[in-house]
Amino acid sequence: MGIGVCFLLLALVLCHGLTVTTAYKGDKQWRTERERAEEEEPEEQAGRRRTEDMFLMPRSRPVMRTDAGEMRVVRSLRGRIIDKPLHIGFITMEPQSLLIPQYLDSSLILFVRTGEARVGCIYKDEMVERRLKIGDVYHIPAGSTFYILNPGEGQRLHIICSIDPSESMNLDTFQSFFVGGGTNPASVLAGFSPETLSSAFNVSVSRLKGFLSRQQDGPIVHVTPSHAPSIWTRLSQLQEEDRLKHVKRMVQGEVEQEKEWSWWNLFGMFSGNGGKIFKDKAPDSYNIYKRSPDFRNAYGWSVAVDGSVYKPLKDSGTGIYLVNLTAGSMMAPHVNPRATEYGIVLRGTGRIQIVFPNGSLAMDTKVREGDVFCVPRYFAFCQLASRSSPFEFFGFTTSSLENRPQFLAGANSLLHALSTPELAAAFGVTEERLRRFINAQNEAVILPSASAAPPDDEDVKKAVKNLGNDMIMGFD
């Protein structure tokens, strides 16, 4: 028996070892491709990837998702070099759908990428609604109740938004407080006791419970006639005055045959009448595509909107911009002295190059549609379009003042203003050679491709490299 027990124990030990080994291999098998690549890549490449992660923002993650739409968010980079973190949101809504009424602990700036939207918002205790189309920008302050409706019958709505967490509770990317709701999501009203709400609304507890338990489709819901056939159709056909009277009678329980209504039907009826059913004192939207470019040449154009142009941006402390580069062109190396820049690639592919203060390359990465990048204030950078297609990107800046970027190359570069004996001495060249070098480029702001650019001056390139290596300024 003793020998049998020994064999049994030995078998158990071997099985345990096999199990552990199998589990370990299984764990290795299910590692992501990126994790395996990170382990196998040389240390130099790994270091470059870590620095790129400082500026190329991570992939978006869903924060709301239903069969009627979703909202995804890219979290802001954090650190001492980021003067103001902004999260970037992507909202997609199916035709005839509604992002239900809520307020956030963060302010939003909406930019309509495709489709049309109706945005309702509380402004100075009044309900206002705006009809937004492609290119429109609209500001929603933190704490202001709003909803977004896609009234279209055949087109999805795509919105890009900045999310400013400066007033947030720091619980997550942002916190939603749903005014409308039911079991999914729960309305903030649901937290009060039934007796309290019964008294507050002057309705019976049974009616109250029925009202607060109907909605269970999530934060983005369908509002098509098939979901609310009778009230949707009839209310949308009423005149404004009759419509409001009818709603009041319904709320007071005077319309017995229409007790079975859900709260979002009320918002569906406001999709008509040009969005002017409410008192309207709020700021309007602003269309960035209708603004004349601040700069344009044969290689592209750019436009920036600040608080002096669109007042809600001044209130939010945020600016917006849009750049379109032709295939092969580049936005000249420049510096933003007032703001951190967040960019979202709208169309095409290109490269983003960012430079550390010590003159070393921080990032040189290819980007494509949907990628989000961040350039800290004071950092030199440039954007380059691929040779195969135009490169268009939209973004937000962390200041609503005029940015006035300082260009480091091109016909309008700050080197022209600094064309002095001191600058020539700094580069270790004669004044004549300095003038020839900085005057070789006749274009400004947006420059032609490298194939059309003038040849490099190798002596000056070496001087610039040596100068950069001597100026560490706090970076290893």
Short mmCIF file of C-alpha atoms in Angstrom, two decimals:
data_model
loop_
_atom_site.label_atom_id
_atom_site.label_comp_id
_atom_site.label_asym_id
_atom_site.label_seq_id
_atom_site.Cartn_x
_atom_site.Cartn_y
_atom_site.Cartn_z
CA MET A 1 0.00 0.00 0.00
CA GLY A 2 2.89 2.34 0.75
CA ILE A 3 4.21 1.96 -2.79
CA GLY A 4 0.74 2.63 -4.20
CA VAL A 5 0.41 5.81 -2.18
CA CYS A 6 3.81 6.99 -3.42
CA PHE A 7 2.84 6.38 -7.03
CA LEU A 8 -0.43 8.26 -6.47
CA LEU A 9 1.35 11.24 -4.96
CA LEU A 10 3.90 11.23 -7.81
CA ALA A 11 1.07 11.17 -10.36
CA LEU A 12 -0.66 14.11 -8.67
CA VAL A 13 2.56 16.12 -8.66
CA LEU A 14 3.12 15.41 -12.37
CA CYS A 15 -0.46 16.37 -13.22
CA HIS A 16 -0.13 19.59 -11.26
CA GLY A 17 3.10 20.43 -13.08
CA LEU A 18 1.50 19.67 -16.44
CA THR A 19 -1.48 21.85 -15.55
CA VAL A 20 0.73 24.77 -14.53
CA THR A 21 2.82 24.40 -17.69
CA THR A 22 -0.28 24.24 -19.90
CA ALA A 23 -1.80 27.26 -18.20
CA TYR A 24 1.41 29.22 -18.70
CA LYS A 25 1.53 28.33 -22.39
CA GLY A 26 -2.10 29.24 -22.72
CA ASP A 27 -1.44 32.63 -21.19
CA LYS A 28 1.41 33.17 -23.62
CA GLN A 29 -0.75 32.07 -26.52
CA TRP A 30 -3.43 34.64 -25.76
CA ARG A 31 -1.12 37.61 -25.37
CA THR A 32 -1.78 40.39 -27.80
CA GLU A 33 0.38 40.91 -30.85
CA ARG A 34 1.47 44.25 -29.44
CA GLU A 35 2.69 42.66 -26.18
CA ARG A 36 4.74 40.10 -28.10
CA ALA A 37 6.13 42.80 -30.36
CA GLU A 38 7.08 44.91 -27.33
CA GLU A 39 9.04 42.03 -25.82
CA GLU A 40 10.85 41.28 -29.06
CA GLU A 41 11.60 44.83 -30.20
CA PRO A 42 15.06 46.32 -29.59
CA GLU A 43 15.47 48.64 -26.63
CA GLU A 44 15.92 51.68 -28.91
CA GLN A 45 12.62 50.99 -30.66
CA ALA A 46 10.90 50.35 -27.33
CA GLY A 47 12.12 53.70 -26.04
CA ARG A 48 10.86 55.44 -29.18
CA ARG A 49 7.47 53.76 -28.80
CA ARG A 50 7.21 54.92 -25.18
CA THR A 51 7.88 58.53 -26.18
CA GLU A 52 5.35 58.27 -29.02
CA ASP A 53 2.76 57.13 -26.49
CA MET A 54 3.17 60.55 -24.86
CA PHE A 55 1.72 62.26 -27.93
CA LEU A 56 -0.32 59.72 -29.92
CA MET A 57 -3.41 59.26 -27.79
CA PRO A 58 -4.76 55.74 -27.10
CA ARG A 59 -7.60 54.08 -28.98
CA SER A 60 -11.10 55.09 -28.03
CA ARG A 61 -13.15 52.96 -25.65
CA PRO A 62 -16.95 52.75 -25.48
CA VAL A 63 -18.72 54.53 -22.61
CA MET A 64 -22.28 54.20 -23.99
CA ARG A 65 -23.52 51.58 -26.45
CA THR A 66 -26.97 50.44 -27.59
CA ASP A 67 -28.42 49.23 -30.89
CA ALA A 68 -29.35 52.89 -31.57
CA GLY A 69 -25.81 54.23 -31.29
CA GLU A 70 -22.69 54.56 -29.19
CA MET A 71 -20.28 57.04 -27.66
CA ARG A 72 -16.56 56.31 -27.54
CA VAL A 73 -13.97 58.37 -25.68
CA VAL A 74 -10.22 58.85 -26.00
CA ARG A 75 -8.79 59.71 -22.60
CA SER A 76 -6.52 62.71 -22.41
CA LEU A 77 -2.82 62.34 -21.82
CA ARG A 78 -1.83 63.40 -18.35
CA GLY A 79 1.38 64.86 -17.05
CA ARG A 80 3.10 68.08 -16.20
CA ILE A 81 3.71 69.00 -19.85
CA ILE A 82 -0.05 69.02 -20.63
CA ASP A 83 -1.41 72.41 -19.60
CA LYS A 84 -5.09 71.41 -19.88
CA PRO A 85 -6.31 67.84 -20.40
CA LEU A 86 -9.15 67.36 -22.89
CA HIS A 87 -10.85 64.04 -23.61
CA ILE A 88 -12.04 63.47 -27.19
CA GLY A 89 -15.44 61.86 -27.76
CA PHE A 90 -16.93 60.19 -30.85
CA ILE A 91 -20.73 59.92 -30.94
CA THR A 92 -22.44 57.74 -33.57
CA MET A 93 -26.25 57.66 -33.75
CA GLU A 94 -28.50 55.65 -36.03
CA PRO A 95 -31.28 57.42 -38.00
CA GLN A 96 -34.17 58.59 -35.81
CA SER A 97 -32.44 58.05 -32.51
CA LEU A 98 -32.02 60.09 -29.34
CA LEU A 99 -29.25 60.57 -26.79
CA ILE A 100 -31.54 60.99 -23.81
CA PRO A 101 -31.67 64.15 -21.67
CA GLN A 102 -28.80 64.37 -19.20
CA TYR A 103 -26.28 66.77 -17.77
CA LEU A 104 -22.55 66.19 -17.35
CA ASP A 105 -19.87 67.27 -14.93
CA SER A 106 -17.82 68.35 -17.97
CA SER A 107 -18.43 70.85 -20.75
CA LEU A 108 -18.71 69.74 -24.38
CA ILE A 109 -17.94 71.30 -27.73
CA LEU A 110 -19.74 69.38 -30.46
CA PHE A 111 -18.53 69.21 -34.07
CA VAL A 112 -20.84 67.55 -36.61
CA ARG A 113 -18.76 65.40 -38.91
CA THR A 114 -21.61 63.84 -40.93
CA GLY A 115 -25.40 63.92 -40.76
CA GLU A 116 -27.74 66.39 -39.06
CA ALA A 117 -28.63 66.78 -35.41
CA ARG A 118 -31.08 68.58 -33.20
CA VAL A 119 -29.55 69.57 -29.91
CA GLY A 120 -31.81 70.71 -27.09
CA CYS A 121 -30.20 72.50 -24.17
CA ILE A 122 -31.25 74.44 -21.06
CA TYR A 123 -29.96 78.02 -21.34
CA LYS A 124 -30.76 80.50 -18.57
CA ASP A 125 -33.70 78.38 -17.41
CA GLU A 126 -35.18 78.25 -20.91
CA MET A 127 -35.26 75.29 -23.29
CA VAL A 128 -33.66 76.00 -26.67
CA GLU A 129 -33.05 73.75 -29.64
CA ARG A 130 -30.51 74.04 -32.42
CA ARG A 131 -30.47 72.27 -35.76
CA LEU A 132 -26.86 71.34 -36.55
CA LYS A 133 -25.46 70.26 -39.90
CA ILE A 134 -22.08 69.19 -41.22
CA GLY A 135 -19.34 71.53 -39.99
CA ASP A 136 -21.41 73.09 -37.20
CA VAL A 137 -19.84 73.64 -33.79
CA TYR A 138 -21.93 74.00 -30.61
CA HIS A 139 -21.01 74.44 -26.93
CA ILE A 140 -22.80 72.72 -24.05
CA PRO A 141 -21.72 73.99 -20.60
CA ALA A 142 -21.09 71.60 -17.74
CA GLY A 143 -24.24 71.06 -15.67
CA SER A 144 -26.60 72.12 -18.48
CA THR A 145 -29.23 69.51 -19.33
CA PHE A 146 -29.20 68.58 -23.02
CA TYR A 147 -30.26 65.94 -25.52
CA ILE A 148 -29.14 65.08 -29.06
CA LEU A 149 -31.63 63.86 -31.66
CA ASN A 150 -30.83 62.41 -35.07
CA PRO A 151 -34.08 63.11 -36.95
CA GLY A 152 -32.81 61.78 -40.28
CA GLU A 153 -34.42 58.76 -41.87
CA GLY A 154 -31.45 57.37 -43.77
CA GLN A 155 -28.18 58.80 -42.48
CA ARG A 156 -26.11 58.12 -39.41
CA LEU A 157 -25.00 61.04 -37.30
CA HIS A 158 -21.29 61.32 -36.44
CA ILE A 159 -20.17 63.91 -33.89
CA ILE A 160 -16.67 64.63 -32.59
CA CYS A 161 -16.57 66.46 -29.29
CA SER A 162 -14.09 67.81 -26.80
CA ILE A 163 -14.78 66.93 -23.17
CA ASP A 164 -13.32 69.41 -20.70
CA PRO A 165 -12.95 67.72 -17.28
CA SER A 166 -11.78 70.84 -15.47
CA GLU A 167 -15.07 70.98 -13.53
CA SER A 168 -15.50 67.23 -13.17
CA MET A 169 -15.71 65.14 -10.02
CA ASN A 170 -12.76 63.09 -11.29
CA LEU A 171 -14.71 59.85 -11.02
CA ASP A 172 -14.11 58.84 -14.63
CA THR A 173 -13.70 60.41 -18.05
CA PHE A 174 -16.97 62.23 -17.32
CA GLN A 175 -20.08 61.56 -15.28
CA SER A 176 -23.58 61.53 -16.78
CA PHE A 177 -26.61 62.46 -14.70
CA PHE A 178 -29.65 61.21 -16.61
CA VAL A 179 -32.77 63.34 -16.21
CA GLY A 180 -34.83 61.01 -18.36
CA GLY A 181 -34.55 57.30 -17.80
CA GLY A 182 -36.10 54.20 -16.30
CA THR A 183 -34.45 50.95 -15.38
CA ASN A 184 -31.67 51.42 -17.95
CA PRO A 185 -30.35 53.99 -17.42
CA ALA A 186 -31.86 55.12 -14.14
CA SER A 187 -33.07 58.70 -13.91
CA VAL A 188 -31.60 60.80 -11.10
CA LEU A 189 -35.23 61.14 -9.97
CA ALA A 190 -35.33 57.43 -9.18
CA GLY A 191 -33.09 57.90 -6.14
CA PHE A 192 -35.74 59.79 -4.19
CA SER A 193 -38.30 57.91 -2.17
CA PRO A 194 -41.63 57.21 -3.92
CA GLU A 195 -43.51 59.24 -1.33
CA THR A 196 -41.25 62.26 -1.89
CA LEU A 197 -41.69 62.13 -5.66
CA SER A 198 -45.42 61.44 -5.36
CA SER A 199 -45.81 64.66 -3.42
CA ALA A 200 -43.40 66.59 -5.63
CA PHE A 201 -45.21 65.64 -8.85
CA ASN A 202 -48.69 65.46 -7.28
CA VAL A 203 -49.35 62.02 -8.77
CA SER A 204 -50.07 58.64 -7.22
CA VAL A 205 -47.23 56.29 -6.32
CA SER A 206 -48.50 53.69 -8.81
CA ARG A 207 -48.45 56.22 -11.68
CA LEU A 208 -45.00 57.36 -10.58
CA LYS A 209 -43.58 53.83 -10.58
CA GLY A 210 -45.05 53.12 -14.00
CA PHE A 211 -43.52 56.31 -15.35
CA LEU A 212 -40.01 55.66 -13.98
CA SER A 213 -39.81 52.01 -15.01
CA ARG A 214 -40.73 52.18 -18.71
CA GLN A 215 -37.36 53.03 -20.28
CA GLN A 216 -34.92 50.14 -20.46
CA ASP A 217 -33.25 50.57 -23.86
CA GLY A 218 -30.16 52.45 -22.67
CA PRO A 219 -28.88 56.03 -23.00
CA ILE A 220 -29.32 56.11 -26.82
CA VAL A 221 -32.79 55.04 -27.96
CA HIS A 222 -34.81 54.75 -31.15
CA VAL A 223 -37.63 57.31 -31.55
CA THR A 224 -39.13 56.14 -34.83
CA PRO A 225 -42.92 55.97 -35.31
CA SER A 226 -42.70 52.20 -34.96
CA HIS A 227 -41.53 52.71 -31.39
CA ALA A 228 -44.23 55.28 -30.57
CA PRO A 229 -46.78 55.18 -33.37
CA SER A 230 -49.73 57.13 -32.05
CA ILE A 231 -48.26 59.98 -30.03
CA TRP A 232 -45.28 60.55 -32.36
CA THR A 233 -47.44 60.95 -35.43
CA ARG A 234 -50.27 62.97 -33.91
CA LEU A 235 -48.18 65.34 -31.80
CA SER A 236 -45.76 66.11 -34.63
CA GLN A 237 -48.71 67.18 -36.79
CA LEU A 238 -50.19 69.62 -34.26
CA GLN A 239 -49.58 73.34 -34.34
CA GLU A 240 -47.18 74.71 -31.71
CA GLU A 241 -49.82 76.12 -29.35
CA ASP A 242 -52.05 73.05 -29.60
CA ARG A 243 -49.05 70.79 -29.12
CA LEU A 244 -48.01 72.45 -25.88
CA LYS A 245 -51.59 72.38 -24.58
CA HIS A 246 -51.84 68.71 -25.42
CA VAL A 247 -48.62 67.92 -23.57
CA LYS A 248 -49.84 69.83 -20.52
CA ARG A 249 -53.11 67.85 -20.50
CA MET A 250 -51.16 64.60 -20.79
CA VAL A 251 -48.89 65.48 -17.88
CA GLN A 252 -51.95 66.37 -15.80
CA GLY A 253 -53.56 63.05 -16.65
CA GLU A 254 -56.49 64.51 -18.60
CA VAL A 255 -55.92 62.38 -21.71
CA GLU A 256 -56.94 58.91 -20.56
CA GLN A 257 -56.45 57.10 -23.84
CA GLU A 258 -52.80 58.20 -24.01
CA LYS A 259 -51.57 57.30 -20.56
CA GLU A 260 -49.19 54.75 -22.05
CA TRP A 261 -46.61 57.23 -23.29
CA SER A 262 -42.91 57.32 -22.69
CA TRP A 263 -40.88 60.42 -21.89
CA TRP A 264 -38.80 60.46 -25.07
CA ASN A 265 -41.90 60.87 -27.24
CA LEU A 266 -42.09 64.44 -25.98
CA PHE A 267 -38.69 65.18 -27.46
CA GLY A 268 -39.56 63.57 -30.76
CA MET A 269 -42.34 66.07 -31.33
CA PHE A 270 -39.87 68.94 -31.15
CA SER A 271 -38.09 67.78 -34.30
CA GLY A 272 -40.42 69.87 -36.46
CA ASN A 273 -40.98 73.60 -36.86
CA GLY A 274 -37.32 74.40 -37.56
CA GLY A 275 -36.28 73.94 -33.94
CA LYS A 276 -37.97 77.20 -32.91
CA ILE A 277 -40.67 75.80 -30.66
CA PHE A 278 -39.01 77.16 -27.51
CA LYS A 279 -38.00 80.63 -26.44
CA ASP A 280 -34.68 81.24 -28.08
CA LYS A 281 -32.05 83.38 -26.38
CA ALA A 282 -29.08 81.04 -26.51
CA PRO A 283 -26.03 81.45 -28.76
CA ASP A 284 -26.33 79.88 -32.17
CA SER A 285 -24.00 77.27 -33.62
CA TYR A 286 -21.01 78.17 -35.79
CA ASN A 287 -20.09 76.47 -39.07
CA ILE A 288 -16.35 76.15 -39.53
CA TYR A 289 -16.69 75.15 -43.21
CA LYS A 290 -18.35 78.49 -44.00
CA ARG A 291 -15.48 80.50 -42.59
CA SER A 292 -12.93 81.75 -45.12
CA PRO A 293 -9.51 80.16 -44.60
CA ASP A 294 -7.05 82.20 -42.56
CA PHE A 295 -4.38 80.97 -44.94
CA ARG A 296 -4.51 79.34 -48.37
CA ASN A 297 -2.01 78.54 -51.10
CA ALA A 298 -1.53 75.86 -53.75
CA TYR A 299 -0.57 73.31 -51.10
CA GLY A 300 -3.53 73.57 -48.74
CA TRP A 301 -5.45 75.79 -46.34
CA SER A 302 -6.11 76.27 -42.64
CA VAL A 303 -8.75 77.96 -40.51
CA ALA A 304 -8.88 78.70 -36.79
CA VAL A 305 -11.81 79.88 -34.68
CA ASP A 306 -11.27 81.49 -31.28
CA GLY A 307 -13.37 83.24 -28.67
CA SER A 308 -13.38 86.54 -30.52
CA VAL A 309 -15.15 84.86 -33.46
CA TYR A 310 -17.50 82.52 -31.57
CA LYS A 311 -18.24 83.71 -28.03
CA PRO A 312 -19.10 80.30 -26.48
CA LEU A 313 -15.49 79.29 -27.13
CA LYS A 314 -14.39 82.21 -24.97
CA ASP A 315 -16.62 80.95 -22.17
CA SER A 316 -15.17 77.45 -22.48
CA GLY A 317 -11.55 78.54 -22.85
CA THR A 318 -11.14 76.37 -25.94
CA GLY A 319 -10.37 77.05 -29.61
CA ILE A 320 -10.94 74.96 -32.73
CA TYR A 321 -9.09 74.59 -36.02
CA LEU A 322 -9.27 72.75 -39.34
CA VAL A 323 -6.39 72.04 -41.74
CA ASN A 324 -6.40 70.54 -45.23
CA LEU A 325 -3.09 69.62 -46.86
CA THR A 326 -2.79 68.51 -50.47
CA ALA A 327 -1.02 65.21 -51.18
CA GLY A 328 2.67 65.48 -50.35
CA SER A 329 2.53 68.90 -48.69
CA MET A 330 3.38 69.82 -45.12
CA MET A 331 2.48 72.31 -42.43
CA ALA A 332 5.80 74.01 -41.76
CA PRO A 333 7.55 73.30 -38.44
CA HIS A 334 6.03 75.63 -35.86
CA VAL A 335 5.33 76.21 -32.18
CA ASN A 336 2.08 77.02 -30.38
CA PRO A 337 3.07 79.55 -27.68
CA ARG A 338 -0.36 79.73 -26.02
CA ALA A 339 -1.99 76.33 -26.14
CA THR A 340 -1.77 72.56 -26.26
CA GLU A 341 -3.22 71.20 -29.49
CA TYR A 342 -5.42 68.11 -29.82
CA GLY A 343 -5.91 66.83 -33.37
CA ILE A 344 -8.22 64.25 -34.95
CA VAL A 345 -7.51 62.91 -38.43
CA LEU A 346 -10.66 63.31 -40.54
CA ARG A 347 -9.41 62.11 -43.91
CA GLY A 348 -6.32 60.64 -45.53
CA THR A 349 -3.02 59.60 -44.02
CA GLY A 350 0.04 61.53 -42.97
CA ARG A 351 2.81 61.84 -40.44
CA ILE A 352 3.18 63.84 -37.25
CA GLN A 353 6.67 64.87 -36.14
CA ILE A 354 7.19 66.34 -32.66
CA VAL A 355 10.51 67.51 -31.23
CA PHE A 356 11.72 67.61 -27.61
CA PRO A 357 13.12 70.90 -26.24
CA ASN A 358 16.65 69.46 -26.52
CA GLY A 359 16.30 69.12 -30.29
CA SER A 360 15.84 65.36 -30.31
CA LEU A 361 12.95 63.68 -32.13
CA ALA A 362 10.08 62.85 -29.77
CA MET A 363 7.71 61.29 -32.31
CA ASP A 364 7.60 60.56 -36.03
CA THR A 365 4.47 58.49 -36.55
CA LYS A 366 2.12 57.71 -39.42
CA VAL A 367 -1.51 58.55 -38.64
CA ARG A 368 -4.75 57.75 -40.41
CA GLU A 369 -8.45 58.57 -40.16
CA GLY A 370 -9.71 58.41 -36.58
CA ASP A 371 -6.29 58.78 -34.91
CA VAL A 372 -5.97 61.39 -32.16
CA PHE A 373 -2.72 63.18 -31.36
CA CYS A 374 -1.67 65.74 -28.78
CA VAL A 375 1.07 68.38 -29.05
CA PRO A 376 2.00 70.08 -25.75
CA ARG A 377 2.35 73.83 -25.61
CA TYR A 378 5.79 75.13 -26.67
CA PHE A 379 6.79 71.86 -28.44
CA ALA A 380 7.92 72.24 -32.06
CA PHE A 381 6.07 70.03 -34.54
CA CYS A 382 4.85 69.65 -38.11
CA GLN A 383 2.25 67.62 -40.05
CA LEU A 384 3.06 65.98 -43.38
CA ALA A 385 0.53 64.60 -45.87
CA SER A 386 1.23 61.30 -47.62
CA ARG A 387 1.87 61.46 -51.35
CA SER A 388 -1.22 59.39 -52.15
CA SER A 389 -4.08 61.60 -50.87
CA PRO A 390 -5.00 64.89 -49.16
CA PHE A 391 -4.64 65.02 -45.39
CA GLU A 392 -7.38 66.71 -43.36
CA PHE A 393 -7.46 67.08 -39.59
CA PHE A 394 -9.65 68.94 -37.13
CA GLY A 395 -8.92 69.75 -33.53
CA PHE A 396 -9.17 71.71 -30.32
CA THR A 397 -6.72 74.03 -28.59
CA THR A 398 -6.59 74.77 -24.88
CA SER A 399 -6.94 78.53 -25.28
CA SER A 400 -9.75 80.62 -26.73
CA LEU A 401 -7.32 83.45 -27.49
CA GLU A 402 -5.81 83.89 -30.93
CA ASN A 403 -3.06 81.29 -31.05
CA ARG A 404 -0.59 83.04 -33.39
CA PRO A 405 1.73 80.05 -34.05
CA GLN A 406 5.40 80.85 -34.55
CA PHE A 407 6.81 79.21 -37.67
CA LEU A 408 10.38 77.96 -37.64
CA ALA A 409 10.72 77.55 -41.42
CA GLY A 410 9.21 79.15 -44.52
CA ALA A 411 8.90 82.63 -45.91
CA ASN A 412 7.20 83.87 -42.72
CA SER A 413 9.43 82.09 -40.22
CA LEU A 414 10.69 83.86 -37.13
CA LEU A 415 14.23 83.32 -38.43
CA HIS A 416 13.63 86.22 -40.82
CA ALA A 417 12.93 88.53 -37.90
CA LEU A 418 16.02 87.16 -36.14
CA SER A 419 18.27 87.52 -39.20
CA THR A 420 21.05 89.26 -37.28
CA PRO A 421 24.77 88.75 -36.72
CA GLU A 422 23.87 87.10 -33.42
CA LEU A 423 21.76 84.42 -35.14
CA ALA A 424 24.50 83.79 -37.71
CA ALA A 425 26.97 83.37 -34.88
CA ALA A 426 24.59 80.98 -33.13
CA PHE A 427 24.56 78.73 -36.22
CA GLY A 428 28.27 79.20 -36.80
CA VAL A 429 27.83 80.59 -40.32
CA THR A 430 28.30 83.93 -42.02
CA GLU A 431 25.41 86.37 -42.33
CA GLU A 432 25.43 85.92 -46.09
CA ARG A 433 25.10 82.15 -45.80
CA LEU A 434 22.33 82.54 -43.21
CA ARG A 435 20.35 84.83 -45.52
CA ARG A 436 20.72 82.45 -48.47
CA PHE A 437 19.56 79.57 -46.29
CA ILE A 438 16.43 81.16 -44.84
CA ASN A 439 15.47 82.85 -48.15
CA ALA A 440 15.63 79.61 -50.14
CA GLN A 441 11.99 78.77 -49.29
CA ASN A 442 9.54 81.11 -51.01
CA GLU A 443 6.38 79.50 -49.62
CA ALA A 444 4.92 80.12 -46.17
CA VAL A 445 2.90 78.14 -43.59
CA ILE A 446 2.03 75.20 -45.90
CA LEU A 447 4.98 74.01 -47.94
CA PRO A 448 5.44 71.77 -51.00
CA SER A 449 6.63 68.18 -50.86
CA ALA A 450 10.28 67.30 -50.35
CA SER A 451 10.67 66.47 -54.04
CA ALA A 452 9.83 70.07 -54.93
CA ALA A 453 11.71 71.66 -52.05
CA PRO A 454 15.16 73.22 -52.48
CA PRO A 455 18.25 71.09 -51.68
CA ASP A 456 19.56 71.00 -48.14
CA ASP A 457 22.61 72.93 -47.08
CA GLU A 458 24.66 70.22 -45.33
CA ASP A 459 26.80 72.70 -43.40
CA VAL A 460 23.78 74.40 -41.88
CA LYS A 461 22.16 71.01 -41.12
CA LYS A 462 25.25 70.02 -39.14
CA ALA A 463 25.24 73.34 -37.32
CA VAL A 464 21.60 72.93 -36.35
CA LYS A 465 22.27 69.38 -35.11
CA ASN A 466 25.22 70.48 -32.99
CA LEU A 467 23.26 73.39 -31.57
CA GLY A 468 20.38 71.07 -30.61
CA ASN A 469 22.68 68.55 -28.90
CA ASP A 470 24.14 71.29 -26.70
CA MET A 471 20.77 72.49 -25.44
CA ILE A 472 19.38 69.75 -23.19
CA MET A 473 17.03 71.93 -21.12
CA GLY A 474 15.98 69.27 -18.64
CA PHE A 475 15.40 66.27 -20.92
CA ASP A 476 17.62 63.16 -20.77
#
